[in-house]
mmCIF file of C-alpha atoms in Angstrom:
data_model
loop_
_atom_site.group_PDB
_atom_site.id
_atom_site.type_symbol
_atom_site.label_atom_id
_atom_site.label_comp_id
_atom_site.label_asym_id
_atom_site.label_seq_id
_atom_site.Cartn_x
_atom_site.Cartn_y
_atom_site.Cartn_z
ATOM 1 C CA MET A 20 -26.615 -24.110 -49.893
ATOM 2 C CA GLU A 21 -27.255 -20.402 -49.432
ATOM 3 C CA THR A 22 -25.128 -20.432 -46.288
ATOM 4 C CA LYS A 23 -22.212 -21.943 -48.171
ATOM 5 C CA ILE A 24 -22.498 -19.397 -50.974
ATOM 6 C CA GLN A 25 -22.737 -16.562 -48.460
ATOM 7 C CA ASN A 26 -19.603 -17.708 -46.735
ATOM 8 C CA GLN A 27 -17.799 -17.891 -50.088
ATOM 9 C CA ILE A 28 -18.875 -14.363 -50.911
ATOM 10 C CA ILE A 29 -17.597 -13.072 -47.633
ATOM 11 C CA ASP A 30 -14.294 -14.967 -48.137
ATOM 12 C CA PHE A 31 -13.843 -13.648 -51.665
ATOM 13 C CA PHE A 32 -14.432 -9.957 -50.863
ATOM 14 C CA SER A 33 -12.376 -10.127 -47.679
ATOM 15 C CA PHE A 34 -9.407 -11.497 -49.632
ATOM 16 C CA LEU A 35 -10.087 -8.871 -52.383
ATOM 17 C CA GLU A 36 -9.525 -6.140 -49.836
ATOM 18 C CA ASP A 37 -6.297 -7.703 -48.708
ATOM 19 C CA PHE A 38 -5.233 -8.047 -52.324
ATOM 20 C CA TYR A 39 -5.934 -4.413 -53.002
ATOM 21 C CA SER A 40 -3.984 -3.102 -49.998
ATOM 22 C CA THR A 41 -0.974 -5.444 -50.631
ATOM 23 C CA SER A 42 -0.909 -4.657 -54.324
ATOM 24 C CA LYS A 43 -0.954 -0.966 -53.614
ATOM 25 C CA SER A 44 2.029 -1.233 -51.273
ATOM 26 C CA CYS A 45 3.983 -3.403 -53.755
ATOM 27 C CA LEU A 46 3.295 -0.989 -56.631
ATOM 28 C CA LYS A 47 4.487 1.909 -54.549
ATOM 29 C CA SER A 48 7.661 0.055 -53.873
ATOM 30 C CA CYS A 49 8.089 -0.791 -57.576
ATOM 31 C CA GLN A 50 7.643 2.818 -58.396
ATOM 32 C CA ASN A 51 10.419 3.859 -56.030
ATOM 33 C CA HIS A 52 12.717 1.216 -57.512
ATOM 34 C CA GLY A 53 11.800 2.414 -61.007
ATOM 35 C CA ILE A 54 12.736 6.014 -60.091
ATOM 36 C CA SER A 55 16.084 4.755 -58.816
ATOM 37 C CA ILE A 56 16.679 2.816 -62.026
ATOM 38 C CA ASN A 57 15.841 5.886 -64.085
ATOM 39 C CA LYS A 58 18.344 7.998 -62.169
ATOM 40 C CA ILE A 59 21.067 5.361 -62.581
ATOM 41 C CA ILE A 60 20.330 5.126 -66.363
ATOM 42 C CA ILE A 61 20.843 8.895 -66.625
ATOM 43 C CA ARG A 62 24.149 8.567 -64.768
ATOM 44 C CA CYS A 63 25.243 5.755 -67.126
ATOM 45 C CA THR A 64 24.456 7.984 -70.094
ATOM 46 C CA ASN A 65 26.460 10.861 -68.649
ATOM 47 C CA ILE A 66 29.410 8.539 -67.926
ATOM 48 C CA LYS A 67 29.358 7.122 -71.391
ATOM 49 C CA GLN A 68 29.294 10.538 -73.082
ATOM 50 C CA ALA A 69 31.977 12.007 -70.820
ATOM 51 C CA GLN A 70 35.280 12.894 -72.493
ATOM 52 C CA LEU A 71 38.193 11.962 -70.283
ATOM 53 C CA LYS A 72 40.883 12.826 -72.798
ATOM 54 C CA TYR A 73 43.223 15.640 -71.712
ATOM 55 C CA SER A 74 41.763 15.444 -68.172
ATOM 56 C CA PRO A 75 43.277 14.268 -64.850
ATOM 57 C CA LEU A 76 41.193 11.082 -65.187
ATOM 58 C CA GLU A 77 42.757 10.127 -68.472
ATOM 59 C CA GLU A 78 45.474 8.061 -66.726
ATOM 60 C CA PHE A 79 42.893 5.775 -65.190
ATOM 61 C CA GLU A 80 42.398 3.288 -67.976
ATOM 62 C CA GLY A 81 39.020 1.616 -68.239
ATOM 63 C CA LEU A 82 37.471 3.963 -65.664
ATOM 64 C CA GLN A 83 34.226 4.479 -67.649
ATOM 65 C CA ASN A 84 33.761 0.778 -68.199
ATOM 66 C CA LYS A 85 34.259 0.024 -64.486
ATOM 67 C CA LEU A 86 31.798 2.683 -63.470
ATOM 68 C CA LEU A 87 29.201 1.495 -65.995
ATOM 69 C CA SER A 88 29.613 -2.154 -64.870
ATOM 70 C CA SER A 89 29.155 -1.074 -61.259
ATOM 71 C CA LEU A 90 25.987 0.963 -62.048
ATOM 72 C CA HIS A 91 24.582 -1.945 -64.112
ATOM 73 C CA SER A 92 25.049 -4.183 -61.089
ATOM 74 C CA ILE A 93 23.059 -1.768 -59.020
ATOM 75 C CA ILE A 94 20.286 -1.708 -61.709
ATOM 76 C CA ASN A 95 20.131 -5.492 -61.648
ATOM 77 C CA VAL A 96 19.614 -5.418 -57.915
ATOM 78 C CA GLU A 97 16.769 -2.898 -58.268
ATOM 79 C CA VAL A 98 15.181 -5.032 -61.052
ATOM 80 C CA GLU A 99 15.353 -8.106 -58.771
ATOM 81 C CA LYS A 100 13.501 -6.167 -56.121
ATOM 82 C CA ILE A 101 10.788 -5.189 -58.594
ATOM 83 C CA GLN A 102 10.466 -8.764 -59.693
ATOM 84 C CA HIS A 103 10.097 -9.865 -56.105
ATOM 85 C CA GLU A 104 7.292 -7.354 -55.520
ATOM 86 C CA LEU A 105 5.494 -8.447 -58.726
ATOM 87 C CA SER A 106 5.774 -12.062 -57.744
ATOM 88 C CA ILE A 107 3.955 -11.277 -54.541
ATOM 89 C CA ILE A 108 1.161 -9.591 -56.520
ATOM 90 C CA GLU A 109 0.942 -12.500 -58.993
ATOM 91 C CA GLU A 110 0.702 -15.024 -56.131
ATOM 92 C CA LEU A 111 -2.114 -13.114 -54.488
ATOM 93 C CA PHE A 112 -3.891 -12.703 -57.826
ATOM 94 C CA GLU A 113 -3.855 -16.436 -58.421
ATOM 95 C CA LYS A 114 -5.449 -16.982 -55.039
ATOM 96 C CA LEU A 115 -8.086 -14.394 -55.833
ATOM 97 C CA CYS A 116 -8.872 -16.099 -59.152
ATOM 98 C CA HIS A 117 -9.155 -19.440 -57.404
ATOM 99 C CA LYS A 118 -11.691 -18.013 -54.888
ATOM 100 C CA ASN A 119 -13.650 -16.474 -57.801
ATOM 101 C CA ARG A 120 -13.795 -19.782 -59.654
ATOM 102 C CA VAL A 121 -15.016 -21.566 -56.544
ATOM 103 C CA LEU A 122 -17.766 -18.902 -56.092
ATOM 104 C CA GLN A 123 -18.846 -19.044 -59.744
ATOM 105 C CA GLU A 124 -19.032 -22.847 -59.739
ATOM 106 C CA SER A 125 -21.064 -22.886 -56.573
ATOM 107 C CA CYS A 126 -23.647 -20.503 -58.119
ATOM 108 C CA ARG A 127 -24.182 -22.545 -61.328
ATOM 109 C CA SER A 128 -26.863 -24.680 -59.759
ATOM 110 C CA VAL A 129 -28.648 -21.688 -58.221
ATOM 111 C CA ASP A 130 -32.125 -20.775 -59.584
ATOM 112 C CA PHE A 131 -32.019 -16.994 -59.980
ATOM 113 C CA ASN A 132 -35.895 -16.934 -60.327
ATOM 114 C CA GLU A 133 -36.295 -17.743 -56.622
ATOM 115 C CA SER A 134 -37.208 -14.983 -54.258
ATOM 116 C CA SER A 135 -34.628 -15.676 -51.533
ATOM 117 C CA SER A 136 -32.804 -12.887 -49.817
ATOM 118 C CA LEU A 137 -29.502 -14.083 -51.315
ATOM 119 C CA ILE A 138 -30.767 -13.861 -54.921
ATOM 120 C CA THR A 139 -32.935 -10.784 -54.710
ATOM 121 C CA GLY A 140 -30.591 -8.914 -52.328
ATOM 122 C CA THR A 141 -31.104 -7.084 -49.095
ATOM 123 C CA PRO A 142 -30.572 -3.460 -47.946
ATOM 124 C CA TRP A 143 -27.062 -4.544 -46.840
ATOM 125 C CA GLN A 144 -26.122 -6.774 -49.773
ATOM 126 C CA PRO A 145 -26.765 -6.421 -53.535
ATOM 127 C CA PRO A 146 -28.398 -9.295 -55.540
ATOM 128 C CA LEU A 147 -26.322 -12.409 -56.354
ATOM 129 C CA LYS A 148 -26.050 -11.621 -60.079
ATOM 130 C CA GLN A 149 -24.456 -8.234 -59.358
ATOM 131 C CA ILE A 150 -22.056 -9.799 -56.896
ATOM 132 C CA LEU A 151 -20.937 -12.418 -59.410
ATOM 133 C CA GLN A 152 -20.597 -9.815 -62.154
ATOM 134 C CA PHE A 153 -18.473 -7.532 -59.888
ATOM 135 C CA ALA A 154 -16.238 -10.473 -58.946
ATOM 136 C CA SER A 155 -15.634 -11.299 -62.629
ATOM 137 C CA GLU A 156 -14.885 -7.695 -63.431
ATOM 138 C CA SER A 157 -12.436 -7.521 -60.542
ATOM 139 C CA ILE A 158 -10.614 -10.500 -61.974
ATOM 140 C CA THR A 159 -10.491 -8.982 -65.414
ATOM 141 C CA PHE A 160 -9.186 -5.704 -64.078
ATOM 142 C CA GLY A 161 -6.551 -7.463 -62.017
ATOM 143 C CA SER A 162 -5.416 -9.389 -65.067
ATOM 144 C CA GLN A 163 -5.047 -6.241 -67.106
ATOM 145 C CA LYS A 164 -3.037 -4.605 -64.361
ATOM 146 C CA THR A 165 -0.718 -7.613 -64.093
ATOM 147 C CA ASN A 166 -0.047 -7.609 -67.825
ATOM 148 C CA PHE A 167 0.666 -3.874 -67.614
ATOM 149 C CA LYS A 168 3.187 -4.395 -64.859
ATOM 150 C CA MET A 169 5.024 -7.072 -66.729
ATOM 151 C CA ASP A 170 5.106 -4.858 -69.836
ATOM 152 C CA LEU A 171 6.476 -2.032 -67.721
ATOM 153 C CA LEU A 172 9.151 -4.238 -66.315
ATOM 154 C CA GLY A 173 10.057 -5.461 -69.801
ATOM 155 C CA SER A 174 10.375 -1.914 -71.082
ATOM 156 C CA ILE A 175 12.712 -1.025 -68.243
ATOM 157 C CA LEU A 176 14.915 -4.023 -68.911
ATOM 158 C CA ASN A 177 14.980 -3.287 -72.651
ATOM 159 C CA SER A 178 15.891 0.346 -72.129
ATOM 160 C CA MET A 179 18.967 -0.695 -70.187
ATOM 161 C CA GLN A 180 22.251 -0.686 -72.085
ATOM 162 C CA LYS A 181 24.563 -3.605 -71.702
ATOM 163 C CA PRO A 182 27.869 -2.833 -69.990
ATOM 164 C CA PRO A 183 30.538 -2.104 -72.600
ATOM 165 C CA SER A 184 33.124 -4.766 -73.015
ATOM 166 C CA ALA A 185 36.772 -3.847 -72.568
ATOM 167 C CA SER A 186 39.041 -3.666 -75.553
ATOM 168 C CA GLU A 187 42.174 -5.828 -75.994
ATOM 169 C CA ALA A 188 44.436 -2.876 -75.069
ATOM 170 C CA GLN A 189 42.411 -2.214 -71.955
ATOM 171 C CA LYS A 190 42.636 -5.857 -70.965
ATOM 172 C CA ASN A 191 46.383 -5.842 -71.389
ATOM 173 C CA ALA A 192 46.740 -2.659 -69.336
ATOM 174 C CA MET A 193 44.581 -4.134 -66.564
ATOM 175 C CA ARG A 194 46.658 -7.326 -66.593
ATOM 176 C CA LYS A 195 49.888 -5.347 -66.402
ATOM 177 C CA GLN A 196 48.548 -3.290 -63.561
ATOM 178 C CA LYS A 197 47.613 -6.405 -61.657
ATOM 179 C CA GLU A 198 51.033 -7.976 -62.243
ATOM 180 C CA ALA A 199 52.741 -4.782 -61.030
ATOM 181 C CA TYR A 200 50.641 -4.803 -57.887
ATOM 182 C CA GLU A 201 51.472 -8.429 -57.173
ATOM 183 C CA ARG A 202 55.141 -7.847 -57.815
ATOM 184 C CA LYS A 203 55.135 -4.889 -55.412
ATOM 185 C CA GLN A 204 53.459 -7.039 -52.771
ATOM 186 C CA LYS A 205 56.136 -9.751 -53.112
ATOM 187 C CA GLU A 206 58.930 -7.160 -52.874
ATOM 188 C CA GLU A 207 57.420 -5.685 -49.644
ATOM 189 C CA LYS A 208 57.028 -9.144 -48.197
ATOM 190 C CA VAL A 209 60.750 -9.912 -48.872
ATOM 191 C CA MET A 210 61.760 -6.539 -47.395
ATOM 192 C CA PHE A 211 59.675 -7.122 -44.283
ATOM 193 C CA ASN A 212 61.196 -10.579 -43.803
ATOM 194 C CA LYS A 213 64.720 -9.162 -44.038
ATOM 195 C CA PHE A 214 63.915 -6.484 -41.560
ATOM 196 C CA ARG A 215 62.393 -9.011 -39.160
ATOM 197 C CA GLN A 216 65.502 -11.155 -39.386
ATOM 198 C CA SER A 217 67.671 -8.151 -38.667
ATOM 199 C CA VAL A 218 65.594 -7.196 -35.627
ATOM 200 C CA GLU A 219 65.662 -10.760 -34.310
ATOM 201 C CA ASN A 220 69.464 -10.780 -34.562
ATOM 202 C CA LYS A 221 69.835 -7.476 -32.768
ATOM 203 C CA ILE A 222 67.478 -8.376 -29.932
ATOM 204 C CA SER A 223 69.114 -11.816 -29.534
ATOM 205 C CA GLN A 224 72.516 -10.183 -29.278
ATOM 206 C CA PHE A 225 71.185 -7.599 -26.823
ATOM 207 C CA ILE A 226 69.823 -10.317 -24.585
ATOM 208 C CA LYS A 227 73.052 -12.395 -24.723
ATOM 209 C CA ASP A 228 75.169 -9.336 -23.924
ATOM 210 C CA GLY A 229 73.211 -8.288 -20.872
ATOM 211 C CA THR A 230 75.405 -5.218 -20.145
ATOM 212 C CA LYS A 231 73.560 -2.623 -22.167
ATOM 213 C CA PRO A 232 70.727 -0.884 -20.422
ATOM 214 C CA TYR A 233 68.580 -0.678 -23.583
ATOM 215 C CA LEU A 234 68.512 -1.198 -27.367
ATOM 216 C CA GLN A 235 67.304 1.855 -29.268
ATOM 217 C CA PHE A 236 66.159 1.737 -32.901
ATOM 218 C CA GLU A 237 66.016 4.603 -35.386
ATOM 219 C CA PRO A 238 62.707 6.462 -36.027
ATOM 220 C CA MET A 239 60.668 4.424 -38.526
ATOM 221 C CA HIS A 240 57.176 3.753 -39.830
ATOM 222 C CA GLN A 241 54.467 2.123 -37.723
ATOM 223 C CA ILE A 242 54.658 -1.117 -39.762
ATOM 224 C CA TYR A 243 58.293 -1.619 -38.926
ATOM 225 C CA ARG A 244 57.704 -0.709 -35.247
ATOM 226 C CA SER A 245 54.979 -3.317 -35.089
ATOM 227 C CA ILE A 246 57.488 -5.857 -36.327
ATOM 228 C CA ILE A 247 59.925 -4.837 -33.559
ATOM 229 C CA ARG A 248 57.167 -5.115 -30.982
ATOM 230 C CA ASP A 249 56.144 -8.581 -32.260
ATOM 231 C CA VAL A 250 59.727 -9.861 -32.142
ATOM 232 C CA ALA A 251 60.280 -8.326 -28.645
ATOM 233 C CA GLU A 252 57.164 -9.939 -27.258
ATOM 234 C CA THR A 253 58.232 -13.299 -28.705
ATOM 235 C CA ALA A 254 61.733 -12.890 -27.104
ATOM 236 C CA GLY A 255 60.255 -11.913 -23.742
ATOM 237 C CA VAL A 256 61.652 -8.407 -23.473
ATOM 238 C CA GLN A 257 60.030 -5.034 -22.955
ATOM 239 C CA VAL A 258 59.526 -2.464 -25.697
ATOM 240 C CA PHE A 259 58.444 1.123 -25.498
ATOM 241 C CA SER A 260 57.816 3.691 -28.206
ATOM 242 C CA PHE A 261 58.561 7.403 -27.827
ATOM 243 C CA GLY A 262 58.239 10.456 -30.031
ATOM 244 C CA GLN A 263 55.648 11.937 -32.336
ATOM 245 C CA GLU A 264 53.857 9.649 -34.817
ATOM 246 C CA GLY A 265 54.911 10.320 -38.381
ATOM 247 C CA VAL A 266 57.809 12.579 -37.296
ATOM 248 C CA ASP A 267 60.402 10.965 -35.032
ATOM 249 C CA ARG A 268 58.692 8.052 -33.255
ATOM 250 C CA TYR A 269 61.131 5.291 -32.374
ATOM 251 C CA SER A 270 61.220 2.036 -30.316
ATOM 252 C CA VAL A 271 63.472 1.131 -27.383
ATOM 253 C CA VAL A 272 63.904 -2.412 -26.109
ATOM 254 C CA TYR A 273 64.705 -3.222 -22.474
ATOM 255 C CA LEU A 274 65.408 -6.441 -20.666
ATOM 256 C CA LYS A 275 62.503 -7.987 -18.815
ATOM 257 C CA ASP A 276 63.951 -7.296 -15.314
ATOM 258 C CA LYS A 277 65.629 -3.992 -16.197
ATOM 259 C CA GLY A 278 62.888 -1.630 -17.389
ATOM 260 C CA PRO A 279 63.195 2.139 -17.786
ATOM 261 C CA SER A 280 63.163 4.307 -14.742
ATOM 262 C CA GLU A 281 60.657 7.077 -14.101
ATOM 263 C CA ASP A 282 63.243 9.732 -14.932
ATOM 264 C CA GLU A 283 64.044 8.060 -18.258
ATOM 265 C CA LEU A 284 60.359 7.729 -19.165
ATOM 266 C CA THR A 285 59.799 11.409 -18.288
ATOM 267 C CA VAL A 286 62.703 12.545 -20.427
ATOM 268 C CA ARG A 287 61.887 10.400 -23.447
ATOM 269 C CA ARG A 288 58.173 11.192 -23.401
ATOM 270 C CA SER A 289 58.965 14.877 -23.326
ATOM 271 C CA GLY A 290 61.089 14.480 -26.458
ATOM 272 C CA GLY A 291 64.481 14.632 -24.753
ATOM 273 C CA ILE A 292 67.555 12.432 -25.242
ATOM 274 C CA TRP A 293 68.459 9.967 -22.454
ATOM 275 C CA ASN A 294 72.142 9.377 -21.594
ATOM 276 C CA GLU A 295 74.407 9.200 -18.480
ATOM 277 C CA GLU A 296 74.657 13.039 -18.230
ATOM 278 C CA LYS A 297 70.887 13.348 -18.318
ATOM 279 C CA ALA A 298 70.567 10.608 -15.670
ATOM 280 C CA VAL A 299 72.968 12.477 -13.311
ATOM 281 C CA GLU A 300 71.111 15.705 -13.952
ATOM 282 C CA MET A 301 67.745 14.131 -13.216
ATOM 283 C CA ALA A 302 69.158 12.518 -10.005
ATOM 284 C CA LYS A 303 70.339 15.905 -8.798
ATOM 285 C CA ILE A 304 67.035 17.510 -9.551
ATOM 286 C CA ARG A 305 65.191 14.709 -7.758
ATOM 287 C CA GLU A 306 67.520 15.087 -4.692
ATOM 288 C CA MET A 307 66.940 18.827 -4.589
ATOM 289 C CA ASN A 308 63.229 18.340 -4.756
ATOM 290 C CA LYS A 309 63.371 15.833 -1.972
ATOM 291 C CA GLN A 310 65.402 18.180 0.261
ATOM 292 C CA SER A 311 63.023 20.991 -0.471
ATOM 293 C CA GLU A 312 60.050 18.846 0.485
ATOM 294 C CA GLN A 313 61.795 17.737 3.677
ATOM 295 C CA GLN A 314 62.527 21.321 4.629
ATOM 296 C CA ASP A 315 58.960 22.323 3.980
ATOM 297 C CA LEU A 316 57.770 19.451 6.095
ATOM 298 C CA GLU A 317 60.050 20.379 8.988
ATOM 299 C CA GLY A 318 58.979 24.013 8.781
ATOM 300 C CA ARG A 319 55.348 23.067 8.957
ATOM 301 C CA SER A 320 56.058 20.729 11.889
ATOM 302 C CA LYS A 321 57.845 23.434 13.884
ATOM 303 C CA LYS A 322 55.129 25.889 13.195
ATOM 304 C CA ARG A 323 52.495 23.493 14.361
ATOM 305 C CA LYS A 324 54.446 22.707 17.572
ATOM 306 C CA SER A 325 54.973 26.331 18.451
ATOM 307 C CA ASN A 326 51.255 26.992 17.921
ATOM 308 C CA ASP A 327 50.392 24.040 20.258
ATOM 309 C CA GLU A 328 52.728 25.324 22.997
ATOM 310 C CA LEU A 329 51.359 28.804 22.786
ATOM 311 C CA SER A 330 47.846 27.606 22.966
ATOM 312 C CA GLY A 331 48.575 25.454 26.030
ATOM 313 C CA THR A 332 50.371 28.307 27.856
ATOM 314 C CA PHE A 333 47.480 30.659 27.148
ATOM 315 C CA TYR A 334 44.972 28.104 28.526
ATOM 316 C CA LYS A 335 46.821 27.709 31.852
ATOM 317 C CA GLN A 336 47.116 31.411 32.297
ATOM 318 C CA LYS A 337 43.487 32.036 31.553
ATOM 319 C CA TYR A 338 42.088 29.413 33.940
ATOM 320 C CA ALA A 339 44.736 29.636 36.663
ATOM 321 C CA HIS A 340 42.174 30.873 39.176
ATOM 322 C CA LEU A 341 40.115 27.698 38.656
ATOM 323 C CA ILE A 342 42.720 24.914 38.166
ATOM 324 C CA GLY A 343 45.618 26.515 40.003
ATOM 325 C CA GLU A 344 49.163 26.802 38.871
ATOM 326 C CA GLU A 345 49.702 23.080 38.864
ATOM 327 C CA ALA A 346 47.829 20.755 36.509
ATOM 328 C CA ALA A 347 48.071 17.378 34.829
ATOM 329 C CA LEU A 348 51.100 15.397 35.995
ATOM 330 C CA ASP A 349 52.308 18.154 38.271
ATOM 331 C CA ALA A 350 49.105 17.973 40.310
ATOM 332 C CA ALA A 351 48.940 14.192 40.447
ATOM 333 C CA HIS A 352 49.494 12.507 43.894
ATOM 334 C CA LYS A 353 49.817 8.871 44.871
ATOM 335 C CA THR A 354 46.801 7.635 46.912
ATOM 336 C CA ASN A 355 47.405 5.399 49.918
ATOM 337 C CA VAL A 356 45.026 3.278 51.957
ATOM 338 C CA ASN A 357 44.130 4.555 55.495
ATOM 339 C CA LYS A 358 45.801 2.554 58.218
ATOM 340 C CA SER A 359 42.864 2.964 60.621
ATOM 341 C CA TYR A 360 39.219 4.051 60.783
ATOM 342 C CA GLY A 361 38.973 5.962 63.983
ATOM 343 C CA GLU A 362 40.356 3.678 66.712
ATOM 344 C CA VAL A 363 39.731 0.471 64.701
ATOM 345 C CA PRO A 364 42.708 -0.788 62.666
ATOM 346 C CA SER A 365 42.163 -1.373 58.954
ATOM 347 C CA GLU A 366 43.266 -4.987 59.287
ATOM 348 C CA ASN A 367 40.238 -5.729 61.481
ATOM 349 C CA LYS A 368 37.937 -4.502 58.762
ATOM 350 C CA LYS A 369 39.096 -7.071 56.239
ATOM 351 C CA ASP A 370 36.982 -10.209 55.691
ATOM 352 C CA LEU A 371 39.361 -13.161 55.886
ATOM 353 C CA ARG A 372 36.796 -15.902 55.167
ATOM 354 C CA SER A 373 36.915 -18.047 52.148
ATOM 355 C CA ILE A 374 34.156 -18.076 49.564
ATOM 356 C CA GLU A 375 32.849 -21.498 50.770
ATOM 357 C CA GLN A 376 32.722 -20.303 54.340
ATOM 358 C CA THR A 377 30.920 -17.078 53.292
ATOM 359 C CA MET A 378 28.284 -19.053 51.381
ATOM 360 C CA ALA A 379 27.758 -21.465 54.319
ATOM 361 C CA ASP A 380 27.276 -18.545 56.694
ATOM 362 C CA ILE A 381 24.718 -16.994 54.402
ATOM 363 C CA ARG A 382 22.715 -20.275 54.172
ATOM 364 C CA ALA A 383 22.767 -20.718 57.909
ATOM 365 C CA LYS A 384 21.510 -17.168 58.403
ATOM 366 C CA LYS A 385 18.619 -17.788 56.054
ATOM 367 C CA MET A 386 17.693 -21.032 57.876
ATOM 368 C CA ARG A 387 17.648 -19.312 61.268
ATOM 369 C CA LYS A 388 15.380 -16.626 59.890
ATOM 370 C CA THR A 389 13.026 -19.161 58.382
ATOM 371 C CA GLU A 390 12.754 -21.110 61.720
ATOM 372 C CA SER A 391 12.084 -17.956 63.649
ATOM 373 C CA ASP A 392 9.181 -17.062 61.381
ATOM 374 C CA ARG A 393 7.392 -20.449 61.672
ATOM 375 C CA PRO A 394 5.772 -20.161 65.237
ATOM 376 C CA SER A 395 4.149 -16.855 64.450
ATOM 377 C CA SER A 396 2.632 -18.100 61.250
ATOM 378 C CA SER A 397 1.223 -21.287 62.868
ATOM 379 C CA HIS A 398 -0.343 -19.193 65.686
ATOM 380 C CA GLU A 399 -2.137 -17.048 63.220
ATOM 381 C CA ASP A 400 -3.642 -20.142 61.518
ATOM 382 C CA ILE A 401 -5.100 -21.326 64.831
#
């Protein structure tokens, strides 16, 4: 019995420590949310008291109501966070109360007149009566704190002002503004569709013609250029954009197999105008550059060749006493085989035997040598 009560005491006070640390953290979070709510309430008051008449903001109808509604939504979010933190504390407090009830019920059948260590206490643990009294006081204190928290939350909610409702005139103005916006969107959609149809017709005619090198559009906004690019990609042709964005950027369409040349890209990207005269001018410049490069290459080649010849001549002159005046191909001679070695003709020195005959002669020579060595070896054995 005492062991069971001792375990319940340990369980209760261990959970009490967890309850204290968790509650402290949750209350700190609630405090931060309360500070945020207080600041937002002050902003709501300032917005409500602001006078927009004869100010640049007067033309924005219902601005104060929209701002107040937005701030009230933020307050609701903060309140929900506080409620979540308080729900955590309440859940832990209910568990703590349950553990206290279990402990109190277990101690009802205990005789407090006994002299056991659990009842009288030890140097490390107070008497059982003090433990039970402290547990009950902890529950009472926790209950008071919970009620205080709920009262605090209620006061915060009551201090909040409801978002003001829009008047009939404001509702009509907002409705007109919405209708004007939707009407503008429809007009833009119709305009974009007409422009797309026009671009499709131009590109289709350009492809059918096949004689024009390119199809150039006027400078226009990025939205219209994106429509041109979309139509061009669908039609299977190339499209390039040139110029400065927001100033004079335009689009040019080319056939799939007849793209722009490097000269044309260079001129257009530099902000120039491309035409036949410019093409002839760029061709002349390119030809002149090519000739200049060729001349430079030939000059470097001649210079390198003269340096090689000079270095070779200097080498021959410097080492003439060692290699002579003639060298390389000039000093080469054809080598011939000697016709005789002394008085023996060279033909007699040639081995005219076949490979088979040569191998047979070698084997016969080895056999003769082996037979000549046998008598001497047998004599030594005797």
